[in-house]
Structure formats: structure tokens, C-alpha cells
């Protein structure tokens, strides 16, 4: 599946392309596809709980080093992204987005439960006719039991 979409003909298409990038991020994390995350965020700087990380290899490594992956190859999570607000500057080929994230997790001995909640602050650019992430800042302000999600 492509990590970005062609140049849209109208602002609604830009919004949809950006929404798809935001959704793709959640899918890749929940699938444990850290190489895919590196590709999706290759042109971006990612800031989470630690120092900012940039570039495909560094972002892939950060996810591999941070998240616990189970026998099925996934972190056994569902990232739910809501309240998405997107502001596009078509002429400049730039956009900003804000959204909420709720992370759910379930394991055989852990009932389905929210383990984290927070906000994404994203910046995008249209390059070579495609929208792509240039920055993702994750701010988690509600933390539950992440002992089976994050490596210590």
C-alpha cells in the first residue's frame, strides 16, 4: 500500500490524503510493521517520549527498541485516532493536523483496556506530487498499564 497519495485536484482530496496518512500510521504500528513506519515517516522528524528521531532507519529502530512485539508479530494494540482537524495551504503545499489518540491493548491474560491517550501534532508537505509526513509530535497525557506495551 502506498505511503502517500498523488496530488489532489481539490482541497477535499488533500484532506482525504492526509487522513489516509494518519490512518496508515495507526495500521502500521498495530501490525508491528516497523519497516513500514520507517518508510512512512522517512522524510519526517518523530518526537515521542524521548529525543526527536529523523530518517527511515532511525525511526524504524526507535519503534523496534521501544515497543514489545508478541508471537503474532504485533504489539497487540489498536490505535484509535479521532477529533482530527486538518488545515491545508494548497498553494504552499503544506498542511498541519491535530488529532486525539487512544491506545487499546489486549492479551490472553490482559482484558481489552485503554493503556494510553494523548494528541498527535503533525505537519505535512506535498513533494513530488504526494503528501507526506514531515513531523509527528506525540504527546501522551493519560497513561494506564503500559508495562506490556513499552520496553523499559
Coordinates of N, CA, C and O in Angstrom, one line a residue:
X1 N 0.8 -1.2 0.0 CA 0.0 0.0 0.0 C 0.9 1.2 0.0 O 1.8 1.3 0.8
X2 N 0.6 2.2 -0.9 CA 1.5 3.4 -0.9 C 1.4 4.2 0.4 O 0.4 4.2 1.1
X3 N 2.5 4.9 0.7 CA 2.5 5.7 1.9 C 2.1 7.1 1.7 O 2.0 7.9 2.6
X4 N 1.8 7.5 0.5 CA 1.3 8.8 0.2 C 0.4 8.7 -1.1 O 0.4 7.7 -1.7
X5 N -0.3 9.8 -1.4 CA -1.2 9.8 -2.5 C -0.9 10.9 -3.5 O -0.2 11.9 -3.1
X6 N -1.3 10.7 -4.8 CA -1.0 11.7 -5.8 C -1.6 13.1 -5.5 O -2.4 13.2 -4.6
X7 N -1.1 14.1 -6.2 CA -1.6 15.5 -6.0 C -3.1 15.5 -6.2 O -3.6 15.1 -7.2
X8 N -3.8 16.0 -5.2 CA -5.2 16.1 -5.4 C -5.7 17.3 -6.2 O -4.9 18.2 -6.4
X9 N -6.8 17.1 -6.8 CA -7.4 18.2 -7.6 C -8.1 19.3 -6.9 O -8.4 20.3 -7.4
X10 N -8.4 19.0 -5.6 CA -9.1 20.0 -4.8 C -8.8 19.8 -3.3 O -8.2 18.8 -2.9
X11 N -9.1 20.8 -2.5 CA -8.8 20.7 -1.1 C -9.4 19.5 -0.3 O -8.7 18.9 0.5
X12 N -10.6 19.1 -0.7 CA -11.2 17.9 -0.1 C -10.3 16.7 -0.3 O -10.1 15.8 0.6
X13 N -9.7 16.6 -1.5 CA -8.8 15.4 -1.8 C -7.5 15.5 -0.9 O -7.0 14.5 -0.5
X14 N -7.0 16.7 -0.7 CA -5.9 16.9 0.2 C -6.2 16.4 1.6 O -5.4 15.7 2.2
X15 N -7.4 16.8 2.1 CA -7.8 16.4 3.4 C -7.8 14.9 3.5 O -7.4 14.3 4.4
X16 N -8.4 14.2 2.5 CA -8.5 12.8 2.5 C -7.2 12.1 2.4 O -6.9 11.1 3.1
X17 N -6.3 12.6 1.6 CA -4.9 12.1 1.5 C -4.2 12.2 2.9 O -3.5 11.2 3.3
X18 N -4.4 13.3 3.6 CA -3.7 13.4 4.9 C -4.4 12.5 5.9 O -3.7 11.9 6.7
X19 N -5.7 12.4 5.9 CA -6.4 11.5 6.8 C -5.9 10.1 6.6 O -5.7 9.3 7.5
X20 N -5.7 9.7 5.3 CA -5.2 8.4 5.0 C -3.7 8.1 5.6 O -3.4 7.0 6.0
X21 N -2.9 9.2 5.5 CA -1.6 9.0 6.1 C -1.7 8.8 7.6 O -1.0 8.0 8.2
X22 N -2.6 9.6 8.3 CA -2.7 9.4 9.7 C -3.3 8.0 10.1 O -2.8 7.4 11.0
X23 N -4.2 7.5 9.3 CA -4.7 6.2 9.5 C -3.7 5.1 9.2 O -3.6 4.1 9.9
X24 N -2.9 5.3 8.2 CA -1.8 4.4 7.8 C -0.8 4.2 9.0 O -0.4 3.1 9.3
X25 N -0.5 5.3 9.6 CA 0.4 5.2 10.8 C -0.1 4.3 11.8 O 0.6 3.4 12.3
X26 N -1.4 4.4 12.2 CA -2.0 3.5 13.2 C -2.0 2.1 12.7 O -1.7 1.2 13.5
X27 N -2.3 1.8 11.5 CA -2.3 0.4 11.0 C -0.9 -0.2 11.1 O -0.7 -1.3 11.5
X28 N 0.1 0.6 10.7 CA 1.5 0.1 10.7 C 2.0 -0.2 12.1 O 2.6 -1.3 12.4
X29 N 1.7 0.7 13.1 CA 2.0 0.4 14.5 C 1.3 -0.9 15.0 O 2.0 -1.8 15.5
X30 N 0.0 -1.0 14.7 CA -0.7 -2.1 15.2 C -0.4 -3.4 14.5 O -0.5 -4.5 15.1
X31 N 0.1 -3.3 13.3 CA 0.6 -4.5 12.6 C 2.0 -4.9 13.0 O 2.5 -5.9 12.6
X32 N 2.7 -4.1 13.8 CA 4.1 -4.3 14.1 C 5.0 -4.1 12.9 O 6.1 -4.7 12.9
X33 N 4.6 -3.4 11.9 CA 5.4 -3.2 10.7 C 6.3 -1.9 10.9 O 6.0 -0.8 10.4
X34 N 7.4 -2.1 11.6 CA 8.3 -1.0 11.9 C 9.1 -0.5 10.7 O 9.4 0.6 10.6
X35 N 9.3 -1.5 9.7 CA 10.0 -1.0 8.5 C 9.0 -0.1 7.7 O 9.4 0.9 7.1
X36 N 7.7 -0.5 7.7 CA 6.7 0.3 7.1 C 6.6 1.7 7.7 O 6.4 2.7 7.0
X37 N 6.7 1.8 9.0 CA 6.7 3.0 9.7 C 7.9 3.9 9.3 O 7.8 5.1 9.1
X38 N 9.1 3.2 9.2 CA 10.3 3.9 8.8 C 10.1 4.6 7.4 O 10.4 5.7 7.2
X39 N 9.4 3.8 6.5 CA 9.1 4.3 5.2 C 8.1 5.4 5.2 O 8.3 6.5 4.6
X40 N 7.0 5.2 6.0 CA 6.0 6.3 6.1 C 6.6 7.6 6.6 O 6.2 8.7 6.1
X41 N 7.5 7.5 7.6 CA 8.0 8.7 8.2 C 9.4 9.0 7.8 O 10.1 9.8 8.4
X42 N 9.8 8.5 6.6 CA 11.2 8.7 6.2 C 11.6 10.1 6.0 O 12.8 10.4 6.2
X43 N 10.7 11.0 5.7 CA 11.0 12.4 5.5 C 10.6 13.2 6.7 O 10.6 14.5 6.6
X44 N 10.4 12.6 7.8 CA 9.8 13.3 9.0 C 10.8 13.2 10.2 O 11.7 12.4 10.2
X45 N 10.5 14.1 11.1 CA 11.1 14.0 12.4 C 9.9 13.6 13.4 O 8.8 14.1 13.4
X46 N 10.2 12.5 14.2 CA 9.3 12.0 15.1 C 9.7 12.3 16.5 O 10.8 12.0 16.9
X47 N 8.8 12.9 17.3 CA 9.1 13.2 18.7 C 8.0 12.5 19.5 O 6.8 12.8 19.4
X48 N 8.4 11.6 20.3 CA 7.5 10.9 21.3 C 8.0 11.2 22.7 O 8.2 12.3 23.1
X49 N 8.3 10.1 23.4 CA 8.7 10.2 24.8 C 10.2 10.6 25.0 O 10.6 10.9 26.1
X50 N 11.0 10.5 23.9 CA 12.4 10.7 24.0 C 12.9 11.8 23.1 O 12.1 12.7 22.7
X51 N 14.1 11.8 22.7 CA 14.7 12.8 21.8 C 14.0 12.6 20.4 O 13.7 11.5 20.0
X52 N 13.9 13.7 19.7 CA 13.4 13.6 18.3 C 14.3 12.7 17.5 O 15.5 12.6 17.6
X53 N 13.6 11.9 16.5 CA 14.3 11.0 15.7 C 13.9 11.3 14.2 O 12.8 11.6 14.0
X54 N 14.9 11.3 13.3 CA 14.6 11.6 11.9 C 15.2 10.5 11.0 O 16.3 9.9 11.4
X55 N 14.6 10.3 9.9 CA 15.1 9.4 8.9 C 14.5 8.0 9.1 O 14.2 7.5 10.2
X56 N 14.4 7.3 7.9 CA 13.8 5.9 7.9 C 14.4 5.0 8.9 O 13.7 4.3 9.7
X57 N 15.7 4.8 8.8 CA 16.4 3.8 9.7 C 16.3 4.1 11.1 O 16.0 3.2 12.0
X58 N 16.5 5.4 11.5 CA 16.4 5.8 12.9 C 15.0 5.6 13.5 O 14.8 5.2 14.6
X59 N 14.0 5.9 12.7 CA 12.6 5.8 13.1 C 12.3 4.3 13.3 O 11.7 3.9 14.3
X60 N 12.6 3.5 12.3 CA 12.4 2.1 12.4 C 13.0 1.5 13.7 O 12.4 0.8 14.4
X61 N 14.3 1.8 13.9 CA 15.0 1.4 15.1 C 14.3 1.8 16.4 O 14.2 1.0 17.3
X62 N 13.9 3.1 16.4 CA 13.3 3.6 17.6 C 12.0 2.8 18.0 O 11.8 2.4 19.1
X63 N 11.2 2.5 17.0 CA 10.0 1.6 17.2 C 10.4 0.2 17.7 O 9.8 -0.3 18.6
X64 N 11.3 -0.4 17.0 CA 11.8 -1.7 17.4 C 12.3 -1.8 18.8 O 12.1 -2.7 19.6
X65 N 13.0 -0.7 19.2 CA 13.6 -0.7 20.5 C 12.6 -0.3 21.6 O 12.9 -0.5 22.8
X66 N 11.5 0.3 21.2 CA 10.6 0.8 22.2 C 9.4 -0.1 22.5 O 8.9 -0.2 23.6
X67 N 8.8 -0.7 21.4 CA 7.6 -1.5 21.6 C 7.8 -3.0 21.8 O 8.7 -3.5 21.1
X68 N 7.0 -3.6 22.6 CA 7.1 -5.0 22.8 C 6.2 -5.7 21.7 O 5.1 -5.2 21.5
X69 N 6.8 -6.7 21.1 CA 6.1 -7.4 20.0 C 5.9 -8.8 20.5 O 6.7 -9.4 21.1
X70 N 4.7 -9.4 20.2 CA 4.3 -10.7 20.7 C 4.4 -11.7 19.6 O 4.8 -11.4 18.4
X71 N 4.1 -13.0 19.9 CA 4.3 -14.1 18.9 C 3.7 -13.9 17.6 O 4.1 -14.4 16.6
X72 N 2.5 -13.2 17.6 CA 1.9 -12.9 16.3 C 2.5 -11.8 15.5 O 2.0 -11.4 14.4
X73 N 3.6 -11.2 16.0 CA 4.3 -10.2 15.3 C 3.8 -8.8 15.5 O 4.3 -7.8 14.9
X74 N 2.8 -8.6 16.4 CA 2.2 -7.3 16.7 C 2.4 -6.9 18.1 O 2.6 -7.8 19.0
X75 N 2.2 -5.7 18.4 CA 2.2 -5.3 19.8 C 0.8 -5.5 20.5 O 0.7 -5.1 21.7
X76 N -0.1 -6.1 19.8 CA -1.4 -6.4 20.4 C -2.2 -5.2 20.8 O -2.8 -5.1 21.8
X77 N -2.1 -4.1 19.9 CA -2.7 -2.8 20.2 C -3.7 -2.4 19.1 O -3.6 -3.0 18.0
X78 N -4.5 -1.5 19.4 CA -5.3 -0.8 18.4 C -5.2 0.7 18.8 O -5.6 1.1 19.9
X79 N -4.7 1.4 17.8 CA -4.6 2.9 17.9 C -5.8 3.5 17.3 O -6.1 3.3 16.1
X80 N -6.6 4.2 18.1 CA -7.8 4.9 17.6 C -7.6 6.4 17.5 O -7.3 7.0 18.5
X81 N -7.6 6.9 16.3 CA -7.4 8.3 16.1 C -8.7 9.0 15.8 O -9.4 8.6 14.9
X82 N -9.0 10.1 16.6 CA -10.2 10.8 16.5 C -10.0 12.3 16.6 O -8.9 12.7 16.7
X83 N -11.1 13.0 16.4 CA -11.1 14.5 16.6 C -10.0 15.1 15.7 O -9.3 16.0 16.1
X84 N -9.9 14.6 14.5 CA -8.8 15.1 13.6 C -9.2 16.4 12.9 O -10.3 16.6 12.4
X85 N -8.3 17.4 13.1 CA -8.5 18.7 12.5 C -7.3 19.0 11.5 O -6.2 18.9 12.0
X86 N -7.6 19.2 10.3 CA -6.6 19.4 9.3 C -6.7 20.8 8.6 O -7.8 21.2 8.3
X87 N -5.6 21.5 8.5 CA -5.5 22.8 7.9 C -4.5 22.7 6.7 O -3.4 22.4 7.0
X88 N -5.0 22.9 5.5 CA -4.2 22.8 4.3 C -3.9 24.1 3.7 O -4.9 24.9 3.5
X89 N -2.7 24.4 3.3 CA -2.4 25.5 2.5 C -2.0 24.9 1.1 O -0.9 24.5 0.9
X90 N -3.0 24.9 0.2 CA -2.8 24.3 -1.1 C -1.7 24.9 -1.9 O -0.9 24.3 -2.6
X91 N -1.6 26.3 -1.9 CA -0.6 27.0 -2.7 C 0.8 26.6 -2.2 O 1.7 26.4 -3.0
X92 N 1.0 26.6 -0.9 CA 2.3 26.3 -0.3 C 2.6 24.8 -0.4 O 3.8 24.4 -0.3
X93 N 1.6 24.0 -0.5 CA 1.8 22.5 -0.5 C 2.1 22.0 0.9 O 2.9 21.1 1.1
X94 N 1.5 22.7 1.9 CA 1.8 22.3 3.3 C 0.5 22.1 4.1 O -0.6 22.6 3.7
X95 N 0.6 21.4 5.2 CA -0.6 21.2 6.0 C -0.2 20.9 7.4 O 0.9 20.4 7.7
X96 N -1.1 21.1 8.3 CA -1.0 20.8 9.7 C -2.2 20.0 10.1 O -3.3 20.2 9.6
X97 N -2.0 19.1 11.1 CA -3.2 18.3 11.6 C -3.0 18.1 13.1 O -1.8 18.0 13.6
X98 N -4.1 18.1 13.8 CA -4.1 17.8 15.2 C -5.2 16.6 15.4 O -6.2 16.7 14.7
X99 N -4.9 15.7 16.2 CA -5.8 14.6 16.5 C -5.6 14.0 17.9 O -4.5 14.2 18.5
X100 N -6.6 13.3 18.3 CA -6.5 12.6 19.6 C -6.1 11.2 19.2 O -6.5 10.6 18.2
X101 N -5.4 10.5 20.1 CA -5.1 9.1 20.0 C -5.5 8.4 21.3 O -5.2 8.9 22.4
X102 N -6.1 7.2 21.2 CA -6.3 6.3 22.3 C -5.8 5.0 21.9 O -6.1 4.5 20.8
X103 N -4.9 4.4 22.8 CA -4.3 3.1 22.5 C -5.0 2.1 23.4 O -5.0 2.2 24.6
X104 N -5.5 1.1 22.7 CA -6.1 -0.1 23.4 C -5.2 -1.2 23.3 O -4.5 -1.4 22.3
X105 N -5.2 -2.1 24.3 CA -4.4 -3.3 24.2 C -5.1 -4.5 24.9 O -5.9 -4.3 25.8
X106 N -4.9 -5.7 24.3 CA -5.5 -6.9 24.9 C -4.5 -8.0 24.7 O -3.9 -8.1 23.7
X107 N -4.4 -8.9 25.7 CA -3.5 -10.1 25.7 C -4.3 -11.2 26.3 O -5.3 -11.0 27.0
X108 N -3.9 -12.5 26.1 CA -4.7 -13.5 26.8 C -4.9 -13.3 28.2 O -6.0 -13.7 28.8
X109 N -3.9 -12.8 29.0 CA -4.1 -12.5 30.4 C -4.3 -11.1 30.7 O -4.2 -10.7 31.9
X110 N -4.6 -10.2 29.7 CA -4.9 -8.8 29.9 C -6.2 -8.4 29.2 O -6.2 -8.4 27.9
X111 N -7.3 -8.2 29.9 CA -8.5 -7.8 29.2 C -8.3 -6.5 28.4 O -7.5 -5.7 28.7
X112 N -9.1 -6.4 27.3 CA -9.1 -5.2 26.5 C -9.2 -4.0 27.4 O -10.2 -3.9 28.2
X113 N -8.3 -3.0 27.2 CA -8.3 -1.8 28.0 C -7.6 -0.7 27.3 O -6.6 -1.0 26.6
X114 N -8.0 0.5 27.6 CA -7.1 1.7 27.2 C -5.9 1.7 28.0 O -5.9 1.5 29.2
X115 N -4.7 1.9 27.3 CA -3.5 2.0 28.0 C -2.8 3.4 27.9 O -1.9 3.7 28.7
X116 N -3.3 4.2 26.9 CA -2.7 5.5 26.8 C -3.7 6.4 26.0 O -4.4 5.9 25.1
X117 N -3.6 7.7 26.2 CA -4.4 8.6 25.5 C -3.6 9.9 25.3 O -2.8 10.3 26.3
X118 N -3.7 10.6 24.2 CA -3.0 11.8 24.0 C -3.3 12.5 22.7 O -4.4 12.3 22.2
X119 N -2.4 13.2 22.2 CA -2.6 14.0 21.0 C -1.4 13.8 20.0 O -0.3 13.6 20.4
X120 N -1.8 13.9 18.7 CA -0.8 14.0 17.7 C -0.8 15.4 17.1 O -1.9 16.0 16.9
X121 N 0.4 16.0 16.9 CA 0.5 17.2 16.2 C 1.4 17.0 15.0 O 2.6 16.6 15.2
X122 N 0.8 17.1 13.8 CA 1.5 16.7 12.6 C 1.7 17.8 11.6 O 0.9 18.7 11.6
X123 N 2.8 17.7 10.8 CA 3.0 18.6 9.7 C 3.2 17.8 8.5 O 3.9 16.7 8.6
X124 N 2.7 18.2 7.4 CA 2.8 17.5 6.1 C 3.3 18.5 5.0 O 3.0 19.7 5.1
X125 N 3.9 17.9 4.0 CA 4.3 18.7 2.8 C 3.9 17.8 1.6 O 4.0 16.6 1.6
X126 N 3.6 18.5 0.5 CA 3.4 17.8 -0.8 C 4.7 18.0 -1.5 O 5.1 19.1 -1.8
X127 N 5.3 16.8 -1.8 CA 6.6 16.8 -2.5 C 6.4 15.8 -3.7 O 5.9 14.7 -3.5
X128 N 6.9 16.2 -4.8 CA 6.8 15.3 -6.0 C 5.4 14.8 -6.2 O 5.2 13.7 -6.6
X129 N 4.4 15.7 -5.9 CA 3.0 15.4 -6.2 C 2.4 14.5 -5.1 O 1.2 14.1 -5.3
X130 N 3.0 14.3 -4.0 CA 2.5 13.4 -3.0 C 2.6 14.1 -1.6 O 3.6 14.7 -1.3
X131 N 1.5 13.9 -0.8 CA 1.6 14.3 0.6 C 2.4 13.4 1.4 O 2.4 12.1 1.2
X132 N 3.2 13.9 2.3 CA 4.0 13.1 3.2 C 4.2 13.8 4.6 O 4.1 15.0 4.7
X133 N 4.4 12.9 5.6 CA 4.7 13.5 6.9 C 6.0 14.2 6.9 O 7.0 13.7 6.3
X134 N 6.2 15.4 7.5 CA 7.5 16.0 7.8 C 7.7 16.1 9.3 O 8.8 16.3 9.7
X135 N 6.6 16.0 10.1 CA 6.8 16.0 11.5 C 5.6 15.3 12.2 O 4.5 15.5 11.8
X136 N 5.9 14.5 13.2 CA 4.9 14.0 14.1 C 5.3 14.1 15.5 O 6.4 13.6 15.9
X137 N 4.6 14.9 16.3 CA 4.8 15.0 17.7 C 3.7 14.3 18.4 O 2.5 14.6 18.2
X138 N 4.1 13.4 19.3 CA 3.1 12.6 20.1 C 3.2 13.1 21.5 O 4.3 13.1 22.1
X139 N 2.1 13.5 22.1 CA 2.1 13.9 23.5 C 1.0 13.0 24.2 O -0.2 13.2 24.0
X140 N 1.5 12.1 25.0 CA 0.7 11.2 25.7 C 0.5 11.9 27.1 O 1.4 12.1 27.8
X141 N -0.8 12.2 27.5 CA -1.0 12.8 28.8 C -1.9 11.9 29.7 O -2.0 12.3 30.9
X142 N -2.4 10.8 29.2 CA -3.1 9.8 30.0 C -2.4 8.5 29.9 O -2.3 8.0 28.8
X143 N -1.9 7.9 31.0 CA -1.2 6.7 30.9 C -1.8 5.6 31.8 O -1.9 5.9 33.0
X144 N -2.1 4.5 31.3 CA -2.5 3.4 32.1 C -1.4 2.3 32.2 O -0.2 2.7 32.3
X145 N -1.7 1.1 32.1 CA -0.8 0.0 32.3 C -0.1 -0.2 30.9 O -0.6 -0.9 30.1
X146 N 1.1 0.4 30.8 CA 1.9 0.2 29.5 C 3.0 -0.8 29.7 O 3.9 -0.9 28.9
X147 N 3.0 -1.5 30.8 CA 4.1 -2.5 31.1 C 4.2 -3.6 30.1 O 5.3 -4.2 30.0
X148 N 3.1 -3.9 29.3 CA 3.2 -4.9 28.3 C 3.2 -4.3 26.9 O 3.0 -5.0 25.9
X149 N 3.4 -3.0 26.8 CA 3.5 -2.3 25.6 C 4.9 -1.7 25.3 O 5.4 -1.8 24.2
X150 N 5.4 -1.1 26.3 CA 6.7 -0.4 26.2 C 7.8 -1.1 26.9 O 7.7 -1.6 28.0
X151 N 9.0 -1.2 26.2 CA 10.2 -1.8 26.8 C 10.7 -0.8 27.9 O 10.6 0.4 27.6
X152 N 11.2 -1.3 28.9 CA 11.7 -0.4 30.0 C 13.1 0.0 29.7 O 13.9 -0.7 29.2

